[in-house]
Amino acid sequence: MASHPSARRRSPAYDPRPTIPLPGEHRVDRGSAVWARLATTLPDGGTIAIDTYPGTDLPGLRAALAEHLPDAVVIDIEDAAALPAERIDALIAGNLTDDRVFGVMSHHTLSDFYDPAELDRVAARVEAAPGLRIVVGWGATLAPVLYDVVVLADLARWEIQKRQRAGAPNWRADNGHEDAIRKVKRGFFVDWRVADRHKRGLFDRLDFVLDTNDSVDDARLLPAEAFHAALELAVTRPFRVVPFFDPGVWGGQWMKENLGIDSDDNLAWCFDCVPEENSLLVEAGGEIVEIPSIDLVFRHPRALLGERTFARFGAEFPIRFDMLDTMGGGNLSLQVHPLTDYIQNTFGMHYTQDESYYLLDASDDAVVYLGVKTDVDRSAMIADLHTAAAGTADFPAERYVNTFPARKHDHFLIPAGTVHCSGADSMVLEISATPYIFTFKMHDWGRVGLDGVPRPIHLEHAAANIQWDRDTEWTERNLVDRVERLAEGPGWIEERTGLHELEFIDVRRHWFTDVVPHHTRGTVNVLNLVEGDEAIIESPTGAFEPWVVHYAETFIVPAAVGAYTIRPHGPSIGRRLATVKAFVAGT
């Protein structure tokens, strides 16, 4: 039985609902007031487009419109003009493939899924109708109508996934009964790609953003000027996205015990910096409005990412931080991530999932599985993996894969192609590139998922990507304990802890008891307070208000911020703290 480290003091200061307060007077309407506000914008009649993100509760929106605006002419653009489901399925069949997890990235646009003649008929109906006319649905703005008001009904991808787990289908798909993994695949490779292309074209046309992350009855309507003001404010100061926590078969208890997260389940993951999935909470007009954080990436990529990072990745946030809790849980699956050439040619993704494990905590006997053993018998290892996948024998992982002791503040580097997994009784801060879905599981220790179904194993993909020359000696030399002291000053030390030269992310750790100078140097910084209860981030020029972060909180410093400082605050004054900071190397 593992010996667990003594528990930290419970840290209720960890904030699971960080907000961006928007100064000034901004009117936010909520619930039934949303529809009254829309009606009063056009008291003499006119046209409104409510363009939704796929996953929005469209029946709920239609019901609310019927109840609160009974005299309005409401047209569901999807029912009126979208192609039949079977034609859409045929269009995207090559993107979905037969695999349960992996598809091919779609380059469709939303207009591919609509009949142009039917869109013209919608426009004619709008033209002919009197009074208030509302076109609603994903693609409402595709109808050739000169709209008086444009509303974007938006929600975060994580909320979409929760709805799909509860039985919601993908857009125009009869797949509510399918397992959630296949629904996520369709979203990741098709729906969300198409939706984001469409949404980016709406930002300059918007009059309102409708927050539909909660029920339609509790929706919030944010004027476009407040939406844009919030995004403009976010890139001038440090901020946090809204973390979400998820159970898993190997999950543990550390986050519940140390971060004050209330859950009846074990918790496997905390996704606390995945802007494609997470949200921003904007505090305006006495209300909290939730908007997808990807909207910030799309709207202000240069100020957020920096010119050189934007030139390299486009409007995509390339760095991901998440936490993996196996404390009192089990091993992660033994896995490998695809090489760049493989992910490009097989899945159409332009960069891959390089990553690393930074240990926030670990028991006395915790280990990380990393790299294959020297002179490993490749064919025997693959054969034993197939045998284990068939369920006829267990896989003797320690015969083929190195295990390294894992201690608090150790940092293990995991360039794509390296066999790896975190063992039980660890608390890992995973610092990685963003394409999080591309994990080739090789062995899952005989478990099934929370749904009772075995989790997918992808041995063919894995075998094509394992770098067999990353043996014991190479792994020890290149991926374990690569700490290099770079600089120091009064009360602080800067170390480079990774990543490997094959990975595009660089990581610096700062130990400090006093003020530490930082500078974004033209690229986005992502940080986590990995030691200490509380620190404060300040601008040397007063460019933003001083801002406090707490233990284990991940935060983003936009490239446009430039110089900033971090120092101990509150209960941490006089103590030794540490942050880890990730940024795109070479920028």
Coordinates of C-alpha atoms in Angstrom, one line a residue:
M1 CA 0.0 0.0 0.0
A2 CA 1.4 3.4 -1.0
S3 CA 2.6 5.7 1.8
H4 CA 0.8 9.1 1.2
P5 CA 2.5 12.4 1.9
S6 CA 1.1 14.4 4.8
A7 CA -1.8 16.4 3.5
R8 CA -1.3 20.1 2.8
R9 CA -3.4 22.6 4.6
R10 CA -6.7 22.6 2.8
S11 CA -6.7 25.5 0.5
P12 CA -10.2 26.9 0.0
A13 CA -8.5 30.0 -1.4
Y14 CA -8.3 28.1 -4.7
D15 CA -10.9 29.8 -6.9
P16 CA -12.9 27.5 -9.3
R17 CA -14.9 30.4 -10.6
P18 CA -12.4 33.2 -11.5
T19 CA -14.0 36.3 -13.0
I20 CA -12.9 39.3 -15.1
P21 CA -14.7 42.3 -13.6
L22 CA -15.7 44.8 -16.4
P23 CA -15.6 48.4 -15.2
G24 CA -18.2 50.9 -16.1
E25 CA -22.0 50.6 -16.6
H26 CA -23.1 47.7 -18.7
R27 CA -26.6 46.3 -18.9
V28 CA -27.0 42.6 -18.8
D29 CA -30.4 41.0 -19.2
R30 CA -31.3 37.7 -17.7
G31 CA -34.1 35.1 -18.1
S32 CA -37.3 36.5 -19.5
A33 CA -35.8 40.0 -19.6
V34 CA -33.6 38.8 -22.5
W35 CA -36.6 38.6 -24.8
A36 CA -38.1 41.8 -23.7
R37 CA -34.8 43.5 -24.4
L38 CA -34.6 42.1 -27.9
A39 CA -38.2 43.2 -28.6
T40 CA -37.5 46.8 -27.4
T41 CA -34.5 47.1 -29.8
L42 CA -37.0 46.9 -32.7
P43 CA -40.3 48.4 -31.3
D44 CA -41.6 48.9 -34.9
G45 CA -40.6 45.5 -36.2
G46 CA -37.5 44.3 -38.0
T47 CA -35.3 41.4 -38.4
I48 CA -33.2 39.5 -35.8
A49 CA -30.7 36.7 -36.4
I50 CA -29.9 34.4 -33.4
D51 CA -27.0 32.5 -34.7
T52 CA -26.2 29.6 -32.4
Y53 CA -23.2 27.4 -31.7
P54 CA -23.9 23.7 -32.3
G55 CA -25.0 22.2 -29.0
T56 CA -27.2 25.1 -28.1
D57 CA -30.6 24.1 -26.9
L58 CA -32.4 25.2 -30.0
P59 CA -35.8 23.7 -29.0
G60 CA -35.5 25.6 -25.8
L61 CA -34.7 28.9 -27.6
R62 CA -37.7 28.4 -29.9
A63 CA -40.0 27.7 -27.0
A64 CA -38.8 30.8 -25.2
L65 CA -39.4 32.9 -28.3
A66 CA -42.9 31.4 -28.7
E67 CA -43.7 32.2 -25.1
H68 CA -42.2 35.7 -24.7
L69 CA -42.6 37.0 -28.3
P70 CA -45.8 35.3 -29.5
D71 CA -46.4 37.8 -32.3
A72 CA -43.0 37.4 -33.8
V73 CA -42.5 35.3 -37.0
V74 CA -39.8 32.8 -36.0
I75 CA -38.0 30.7 -38.6
D76 CA -35.7 27.8 -37.7
I77 CA -32.9 28.0 -40.3
E78 CA -31.9 24.4 -39.6
D79 CA -35.3 23.0 -40.3
A80 CA -35.9 25.3 -43.2
A81 CA -32.6 25.2 -45.1
A82 CA -30.0 22.7 -43.8
L83 CA -29.2 19.7 -46.0
P84 CA -30.9 16.4 -44.9
A85 CA -28.9 14.6 -42.3
E86 CA -27.9 11.7 -44.6
R87 CA -26.3 14.2 -47.1
I88 CA -24.4 15.8 -44.3
D89 CA -23.2 12.4 -43.1
A90 CA -22.0 11.6 -46.6
L91 CA -20.1 14.9 -46.8
I92 CA -18.2 14.3 -43.6
A93 CA -17.8 10.5 -43.7
G94 CA -14.2 10.9 -44.7
N95 CA -13.6 13.0 -41.7
L96 CA -15.3 10.7 -39.2
T97 CA -13.8 7.4 -40.3
D98 CA -14.8 4.2 -38.6
D99 CA -12.5 4.7 -35.6
R100 CA -14.2 5.3 -32.2
V101 CA -11.7 8.2 -31.2
F102 CA -9.9 9.6 -34.2
G103 CA -11.0 11.3 -37.4
V104 CA -9.5 13.7 -39.9
M105 CA -9.7 17.5 -39.4
S106 CA -12.5 19.0 -41.5
H107 CA -12.0 22.0 -43.8
H108 CA -15.7 22.4 -44.5
T109 CA -17.5 25.7 -44.1
L110 CA -21.0 26.0 -42.7
S111 CA -22.4 26.9 -46.1
D112 CA -21.5 23.4 -47.3
F113 CA -24.2 22.0 -45.1
Y114 CA -27.0 24.3 -46.4
D115 CA -29.1 24.4 -49.6
P116 CA -28.6 27.8 -51.2
A117 CA -32.0 27.8 -52.8
E118 CA -33.6 27.1 -49.4
L119 CA -31.7 30.0 -47.9
D120 CA -33.1 32.2 -50.6
R121 CA -36.6 31.0 -49.7
V122 CA -36.0 31.9 -46.0
A123 CA -35.0 35.4 -47.1
A124 CA -38.2 35.7 -49.1
R125 CA -40.3 34.6 -46.2
V126 CA -38.6 37.1 -44.0
E127 CA -39.1 39.9 -46.6
A128 CA -42.8 39.0 -46.9
A129 CA -43.6 38.8 -43.2
P130 CA -44.8 41.8 -41.2
G131 CA -43.6 42.9 -37.7
L132 CA -40.8 41.3 -35.8
R133 CA -39.1 38.5 -37.7
I134 CA -36.5 36.2 -36.1
V135 CA -34.3 33.6 -37.8
V136 CA -32.7 31.2 -35.3
G137 CA -30.3 28.3 -35.4
W138 CA -26.7 27.5 -36.4
G139 CA -26.2 29.5 -39.6
A140 CA -29.1 32.0 -39.2
T141 CA -26.8 34.7 -40.7
L142 CA -26.3 32.6 -43.8
A143 CA -29.7 33.6 -45.1
P144 CA -29.3 36.6 -47.4
V145 CA -31.2 39.0 -45.1
L146 CA -30.1 42.5 -44.1
Y147 CA -30.5 41.9 -40.4
D148 CA -31.3 44.8 -38.0
V149 CA -29.9 42.9 -35.0
V150 CA -27.4 40.0 -34.9
V151 CA -27.1 37.8 -31.7
L152 CA -24.6 35.1 -31.2
A153 CA -25.9 32.3 -28.9
D154 CA -22.6 30.9 -27.6
L155 CA -21.5 28.2 -25.2
A156 CA -18.2 26.4 -24.3
R157 CA -17.2 23.1 -25.7
W158 CA -17.0 21.6 -22.2
E159 CA -20.7 22.4 -21.7
I160 CA -21.4 20.7 -25.0
Q161 CA -19.6 17.6 -23.9
K162 CA -21.6 17.5 -20.6
R163 CA -24.9 17.7 -22.6
Q164 CA -23.7 14.9 -25.0
R165 CA -22.9 12.7 -22.0
A166 CA -26.5 13.3 -20.9
G167 CA -27.8 12.1 -24.3
A168 CA -27.7 15.1 -26.6
P169 CA -26.7 14.3 -30.2
N170 CA -24.3 16.1 -32.4
W171 CA -25.7 18.7 -34.8
R172 CA -28.1 17.2 -37.3
A173 CA -27.2 13.7 -36.2
D174 CA -29.3 10.9 -34.9
N175 CA -26.6 9.8 -32.5
G176 CA -27.9 10.6 -29.0
H177 CA -27.6 7.0 -28.1
E178 CA -23.9 6.8 -29.2
D179 CA -21.2 6.7 -26.6
A180 CA -19.7 10.1 -25.6
I181 CA -16.3 9.4 -27.2
R182 CA -17.8 9.2 -30.7
K183 CA -19.8 12.4 -30.1
V184 CA -16.6 14.2 -29.0
K185 CA -14.9 12.9 -32.1
R186 CA -17.5 14.3 -34.4
G187 CA -17.4 17.6 -32.5
F188 CA -13.6 17.8 -32.4
F189 CA -12.9 16.9 -36.1
V190 CA -16.0 18.5 -37.7
D191 CA -18.6 20.4 -35.8
W192 CA -16.4 22.7 -33.7
R193 CA -14.0 23.4 -36.6
V194 CA -16.8 24.5 -38.8
A195 CA -18.5 26.4 -36.0
D196 CA -15.4 28.3 -35.1
R197 CA -14.8 29.4 -38.7
H198 CA -18.3 30.6 -38.9
K199 CA -18.2 32.4 -35.5
R200 CA -15.1 34.3 -36.3
G201 CA -16.9 35.9 -39.1
L202 CA -19.7 37.2 -36.8
F203 CA -17.7 39.2 -34.3
D204 CA -17.8 42.4 -36.3
R205 CA -21.5 42.1 -37.0
L206 CA -22.7 41.4 -33.4
D207 CA -25.2 43.4 -31.4
F208 CA -25.5 41.0 -28.6
V209 CA -23.9 37.7 -27.2
L210 CA -26.4 35.3 -25.6
D211 CA -24.8 33.1 -22.9
T212 CA -26.6 29.7 -23.2
N213 CA -24.2 27.7 -21.0
D214 CA -27.0 27.5 -18.4
S215 CA -30.7 26.7 -19.3
V216 CA -32.4 29.0 -21.8
D217 CA -34.7 30.1 -19.0
D218 CA -31.6 31.6 -17.3
A219 CA -29.8 32.8 -20.3
R220 CA -27.9 36.1 -20.1
L221 CA -27.7 38.8 -22.9
L222 CA -24.5 40.8 -23.1
P223 CA -24.4 43.8 -25.4
A224 CA -21.7 43.6 -28.1
E225 CA -19.8 46.6 -26.7
A226 CA -19.5 44.9 -23.3
F227 CA -18.4 41.7 -25.0
H228 CA -15.7 43.4 -26.9
A229 CA -14.7 45.5 -23.9
A230 CA -14.2 42.4 -21.8
L231 CA -12.0 40.8 -24.5
E232 CA -10.0 43.9 -24.9
L233 CA -9.5 44.1 -21.1
A234 CA -8.4 40.5 -20.9
V235 CA -5.3 40.9 -23.1
T236 CA -4.0 43.8 -21.0
R237 CA -3.6 41.9 -17.7
P238 CA -3.1 38.4 -16.2
F239 CA -6.3 36.3 -16.1
R240 CA -7.5 32.7 -15.5
V241 CA -10.0 30.7 -17.5
V242 CA -12.7 28.6 -15.6
P243 CA -11.2 25.2 -14.7
F244 CA -13.4 22.1 -15.0
F245 CA -12.9 18.9 -13.1
D246 CA -13.7 15.5 -14.4
P247 CA -13.8 12.0 -12.9
G248 CA -11.9 9.1 -14.4
V249 CA -11.2 5.4 -13.7
W250 CA -7.7 6.2 -12.4
G251 CA -8.7 9.3 -10.5
G252 CA -7.7 10.2 -7.0
Q253 CA -8.5 12.4 -4.0
W254 CA -5.8 15.1 -3.9
M255 CA -7.8 17.9 -5.6
K256 CA -10.8 17.3 -3.4
E257 CA -8.6 17.3 -0.3
N258 CA -6.2 20.2 -1.2
L259 CA -8.2 22.5 -3.4
G260 CA -11.5 22.3 -1.7
I261 CA -13.3 20.8 -4.8
D262 CA -16.6 19.2 -3.8
S263 CA -17.4 16.0 -5.6
D264 CA -18.9 12.6 -4.8
D265 CA -16.6 11.0 -7.4
N266 CA -12.8 10.6 -7.6
L267 CA -11.4 13.4 -9.7
A268 CA -9.0 12.4 -12.5
W269 CA -8.5 15.7 -14.4
C270 CA -8.6 19.4 -13.9
F271 CA -8.5 21.3 -17.2
D272 CA -7.4 24.7 -16.1
C273 CA -5.8 26.1 -19.2
V274 CA -7.4 24.7 -22.3
P275 CA -8.8 27.8 -24.0
E276 CA -10.5 25.7 -26.7
E277 CA -12.6 24.0 -24.0
N278 CA -12.7 26.5 -21.1
S279 CA -14.7 29.7 -20.5
L280 CA -14.1 33.2 -19.3
L281 CA -16.5 34.6 -16.7
V282 CA -17.2 38.3 -17.2
E283 CA -18.7 40.2 -14.3
A284 CA -20.8 43.0 -15.7
G285 CA -24.0 44.8 -14.7
G286 CA -24.2 42.8 -11.5
E287 CA -24.3 39.5 -13.4
I288 CA -21.8 36.9 -14.4
V289 CA -21.7 36.1 -18.1
E290 CA -19.9 33.0 -19.4
I291 CA -18.2 33.2 -22.8
P292 CA -15.9 30.6 -24.4
S293 CA -12.3 31.6 -23.9
I294 CA -11.6 30.6 -27.5
D295 CA -13.4 33.8 -28.4
L296 CA -10.5 35.8 -26.9
V297 CA -8.0 33.8 -29.0
F298 CA -9.9 34.5 -32.2
R299 CA -10.6 38.1 -31.5
H300 CA -7.1 39.3 -30.2
P301 CA -4.6 36.6 -31.3
R302 CA -1.7 39.0 -31.7
A303 CA -2.1 40.8 -28.3
L304 CA -2.7 37.4 -26.5
L305 CA -0.2 35.2 -28.2
G306 CA 2.3 37.6 -29.6
E307 CA 3.2 38.3 -33.2
R308 CA 5.7 35.5 -33.6
T309 CA 3.6 32.9 -31.9
F310 CA 0.6 33.9 -33.9
A311 CA 2.7 33.7 -37.1
R312 CA 3.7 30.2 -36.1
F313 CA 0.3 28.8 -34.9
G314 CA -2.3 31.1 -36.2
A315 CA -5.3 32.0 -33.9
E316 CA -4.8 28.9 -31.8
F317 CA -3.6 28.7 -28.2
P318 CA -0.7 26.3 -28.3
I319 CA 0.0 25.6 -24.6
R320 CA -2.1 23.5 -22.3
F321 CA -1.9 23.1 -18.5
D322 CA -4.0 20.5 -16.8
M323 CA -3.8 18.4 -13.6
L324 CA -3.8 14.6 -13.3
D325 CA -4.7 13.3 -9.9
T326 CA -3.8 9.7 -9.2
M327 CA -3.4 10.2 -5.4
G328 CA -5.2 7.2 -4.0
G329 CA -6.1 6.2 -7.6
G330 CA -4.4 4.1 -10.3
N331 CA -1.9 4.3 -13.1
L332 CA -2.8 6.3 -16.2
S333 CA -2.9 4.2 -19.4
L334 CA 0.4 3.4 -20.9
Q335 CA 0.5 5.6 -24.0
V336 CA 2.4 7.4 -26.7
H337 CA 1.6 10.5 -28.7
P338 CA 2.1 10.8 -32.5
L339 CA 5.1 12.3 -34.2
T340 CA 4.4 15.6 -36.1
D341 CA 4.7 14.0 -39.5
Y342 CA 2.3 11.2 -38.5
I343 CA -0.4 13.6 -37.0
Q344 CA -0.2 15.7 -40.1
N345 CA -0.5 12.9 -42.6
T346 CA -3.0 10.8 -40.7
F347 CA -5.3 13.3 -39.0
G348 CA -4.6 16.6 -40.6
M349 CA -3.4 18.3 -37.4
H350 CA -0.5 20.7 -38.0
Y351 CA 1.4 20.1 -34.7
T352 CA 1.5 17.4 -32.1
Q353 CA 1.0 16.7 -28.4
D354 CA 4.5 17.1 -26.9
E355 CA 4.2 17.2 -23.1
S356 CA 5.8 16.9 -19.7
Y357 CA 4.8 15.9 -16.2
Y358 CA 5.6 18.4 -13.3
L359 CA 5.0 16.7 -9.9
L360 CA 3.0 18.9 -7.6
D361 CA 2.9 16.1 -5.1
A362 CA 3.7 12.4 -4.8
S363 CA 3.8 9.5 -2.3
D364 CA 7.0 7.9 -1.2
D365 CA 6.8 5.1 -3.8
A366 CA 5.3 7.0 -6.7
V367 CA 6.9 6.4 -10.2
V368 CA 6.6 7.6 -13.7
Y369 CA 6.8 5.1 -16.6
L370 CA 9.1 6.7 -19.3
G371 CA 10.9 5.3 -22.3
V372 CA 11.6 1.7 -23.2
K373 CA 14.3 -0.3 -21.6
T374 CA 17.6 -0.7 -23.3
D375 CA 17.8 -3.6 -25.7
V376 CA 14.1 -4.2 -25.4
D377 CA 12.7 -6.9 -27.7
R378 CA 10.3 -4.8 -29.9
S379 CA 8.4 -7.7 -31.4
A380 CA 7.9 -9.3 -28.0
M381 CA 6.6 -6.1 -26.4
I382 CA 4.1 -5.5 -29.3
A383 CA 3.0 -9.2 -29.1
D384 CA 2.5 -8.9 -25.3
L385 CA 0.5 -5.7 -25.8
H386 CA -1.8 -7.4 -28.3
T387 CA -2.2 -10.3 -25.8
A388 CA -3.2 -7.9 -23.0
A389 CA -5.5 -6.0 -25.3
A390 CA -7.3 -9.3 -26.1
G391 CA -7.8 -9.9 -22.4
T392 CA -5.9 -13.2 -22.2
A393 CA -3.0 -12.0 -20.1
D394 CA -1.8 -8.9 -18.3
F395 CA 1.0 -6.8 -19.8
P396 CA 4.3 -6.9 -17.9
A397 CA 5.0 -3.2 -18.2
E398 CA 8.1 -3.2 -16.0
R399 CA 9.7 -5.7 -18.2
Y400 CA 9.7 -3.3 -21.2
V401 CA 9.3 0.2 -19.8
N402 CA 11.5 2.2 -17.5
T403 CA 10.2 3.4 -14.2
F404 CA 11.7 6.4 -12.4
P405 CA 11.0 7.5 -8.9
A406 CA 8.7 10.6 -8.9
R407 CA 9.1 13.2 -6.2
K408 CA 7.5 16.6 -5.6
H409 CA 8.9 19.2 -8.0
D410 CA 10.4 16.6 -10.4
H411 CA 9.9 17.4 -14.0
F412 CA 9.7 14.6 -16.6
L413 CA 9.9 15.6 -20.3
I414 CA 7.8 13.6 -22.8
P415 CA 8.5 14.5 -26.5
A416 CA 6.1 12.8 -28.9
G417 CA 6.9 9.2 -29.6
T418 CA 8.0 8.5 -26.0
V419 CA 6.2 5.7 -24.2
H420 CA 5.0 7.0 -20.9
C421 CA 2.4 7.2 -18.1
S422 CA 2.1 8.6 -14.6
G423 CA 1.9 5.9 -11.9
A424 CA -0.5 5.8 -9.0
D425 CA -0.3 8.2 -6.0
S426 CA 1.0 11.2 -7.9
M427 CA -0.4 14.7 -8.5
V428 CA 0.8 15.8 -11.9
L429 CA 0.7 19.3 -13.5
E430 CA 0.8 18.3 -17.2
I431 CA 2.4 21.0 -19.4
S432 CA 1.9 20.2 -23.0
A433 CA 1.0 21.3 -26.5
T434 CA -2.7 21.7 -27.0
P435 CA -3.8 18.8 -29.3
Y436 CA -5.0 16.8 -26.2
I437 CA -7.1 14.2 -28.0
F438 CA -4.2 12.5 -29.7
T439 CA -3.3 9.8 -27.1
F440 CA -2.6 6.3 -28.4
K441 CA -3.4 4.0 -25.5
M442 CA -1.3 0.9 -25.4
H443 CA -2.3 -0.7 -22.2
D444 CA -5.0 0.2 -19.7
W445 CA -4.3 -2.2 -16.8
G446 CA -7.4 -4.4 -17.5
R447 CA -9.9 -1.6 -16.7
V448 CA -13.1 -0.4 -18.3
G449 CA -14.2 3.2 -18.5
L450 CA -16.7 4.8 -16.2
D451 CA -19.4 3.8 -18.7
G452 CA -18.5 0.1 -18.2
V453 CA -17.0 -0.1 -21.7
P454 CA -13.3 -0.9 -22.2
R455 CA -11.4 2.3 -23.1
P456 CA -10.0 2.4 -26.7
I457 CA -6.6 0.8 -27.4
H458 CA -4.7 1.9 -30.5
L459 CA -1.8 -0.4 -30.9
E460 CA -1.4 0.1 -34.6
H461 CA -1.1 3.8 -34.2
A462 CA 1.1 3.4 -31.2
A463 CA 3.5 1.0 -32.9
A464 CA 4.0 3.4 -35.8
N465 CA 5.1 6.1 -33.4
I466 CA 7.2 4.5 -30.6
Q467 CA 10.7 5.8 -30.8
W468 CA 12.6 2.7 -29.8
D469 CA 16.0 4.5 -29.5
R470 CA 14.6 6.3 -26.4
D471 CA 16.0 3.6 -24.1
T472 CA 17.0 3.8 -20.5
E473 CA 20.3 5.7 -21.0
W474 CA 18.8 8.2 -23.5
T475 CA 15.8 8.8 -21.3
E476 CA 17.9 9.4 -18.2
R477 CA 20.2 11.7 -20.1
N478 CA 17.5 13.7 -21.9
L479 CA 14.2 13.5 -20.1
V480 CA 14.8 13.2 -16.3
D481 CA 16.0 15.9 -13.9
R482 CA 17.1 18.4 -16.5
V483 CA 17.4 21.3 -14.2
E484 CA 19.7 24.2 -15.2
R485 CA 20.2 27.3 -13.1
L486 CA 20.0 30.4 -15.4
A487 CA 19.9 33.5 -13.3
E488 CA 19.4 34.8 -9.8
G489 CA 18.7 38.1 -8.0
P490 CA 17.8 39.4 -4.6
G491 CA 15.4 36.7 -3.2
W492 CA 14.9 34.7 -6.4
I493 CA 16.4 32.0 -8.5
E494 CA 15.5 31.1 -12.1
E495 CA 15.9 27.5 -13.4
R496 CA 15.2 25.9 -16.7
T497 CA 13.5 22.6 -16.2
G498 CA 12.6 21.7 -19.8
L499 CA 11.2 20.9 -22.2
H500 CA 13.3 18.7 -24.5
E501 CA 14.9 20.3 -27.6
L502 CA 12.4 18.4 -29.8
E503 CA 9.5 20.2 -28.1
F504 CA 8.5 23.8 -28.8
I505 CA 7.6 24.7 -25.2
D506 CA 10.2 26.1 -22.8
V507 CA 9.6 25.9 -19.0
R508 CA 11.2 28.1 -16.3
R509 CA 10.9 27.6 -12.6
H510 CA 11.4 30.5 -10.2
W511 CA 12.0 30.0 -6.5
F512 CA 11.4 33.3 -4.6
T513 CA 11.0 35.0 -1.3
D514 CA 10.9 38.5 -2.8
V515 CA 9.9 40.3 -6.0
V516 CA 10.7 38.4 -9.2
P517 CA 11.0 40.3 -12.5
H518 CA 9.3 38.7 -15.5
H519 CA 8.7 39.8 -19.1
T520 CA 6.6 38.1 -21.8
R521 CA 9.2 38.9 -24.4
G522 CA 6.6 39.0 -27.1
T523 CA 4.9 35.7 -26.4
V524 CA 2.1 34.4 -24.2
N525 CA 3.2 33.1 -20.7
V526 CA 1.3 30.4 -18.9
L527 CA 2.1 29.9 -15.2
N528 CA 1.2 28.0 -12.1
L529 CA 1.9 28.7 -8.5
V530 CA 3.4 25.3 -7.6
E531 CA 4.7 26.2 -4.1
G532 CA 3.2 28.6 -1.6
D533 CA -0.3 29.7 -0.7
E534 CA -0.5 33.1 -2.4
A535 CA 1.4 35.4 -4.7
I536 CA 0.6 38.8 -6.3
I537 CA 1.2 39.8 -9.9
E538 CA 1.9 43.4 -10.5
S539 CA 2.8 45.8 -13.3
P540 CA 6.0 47.9 -12.7
T541 CA 4.2 50.7 -14.6
G542 CA 0.8 50.3 -13.1
A543 CA -0.6 49.1 -16.4
F544 CA -3.0 46.7 -14.7
E545 CA -4.4 46.3 -11.2
P546 CA -2.4 44.1 -8.8
W547 CA -3.8 40.6 -9.0
V548 CA -3.6 37.7 -6.5
V549 CA -3.2 34.0 -7.4
H550 CA -3.3 31.0 -5.1
Y551 CA -1.6 27.6 -4.9
A552 CA -2.1 25.3 -7.9
E553 CA -3.9 28.0 -9.9
T554 CA -2.9 28.3 -13.5
F555 CA -2.9 31.8 -15.0
I556 CA -2.2 33.4 -18.4
V557 CA -0.2 36.5 -19.0
P558 CA -0.9 37.9 -22.5
A559 CA 2.1 38.8 -24.7
A560 CA 0.9 42.4 -24.8
V561 CA 1.5 42.7 -21.0
G562 CA 5.3 42.9 -21.3
A563 CA 7.0 43.4 -18.0
Y564 CA 5.4 42.1 -14.8
T565 CA 6.5 41.0 -11.3
I566 CA 5.5 38.2 -8.9
R567 CA 6.1 38.3 -5.2
P568 CA 4.8 36.5 -2.1
H569 CA 1.5 37.8 -0.7
G570 CA -0.6 37.4 2.4
P571 CA 0.2 34.2 4.3
S572 CA 3.1 33.5 2.0
I573 CA 5.1 36.6 2.9
G574 CA 8.4 35.4 4.4
R575 CA 8.1 32.0 2.9
R576 CA 9.7 30.4 -0.2
L577 CA 7.4 30.1 -3.2
A578 CA 7.8 28.7 -6.7
T579 CA 6.1 29.2 -10.1
V580 CA 6.6 27.3 -13.3
K581 CA 6.2 29.3 -16.5
A582 CA 5.8 27.9 -20.0
F583 CA 6.2 29.8 -23.3
V584 CA 6.9 29.1 -26.9
A585 CA 10.6 28.6 -27.3
G586 CA 12.5 30.8 -29.7
T587 CA 10.1 33.7 -29.5

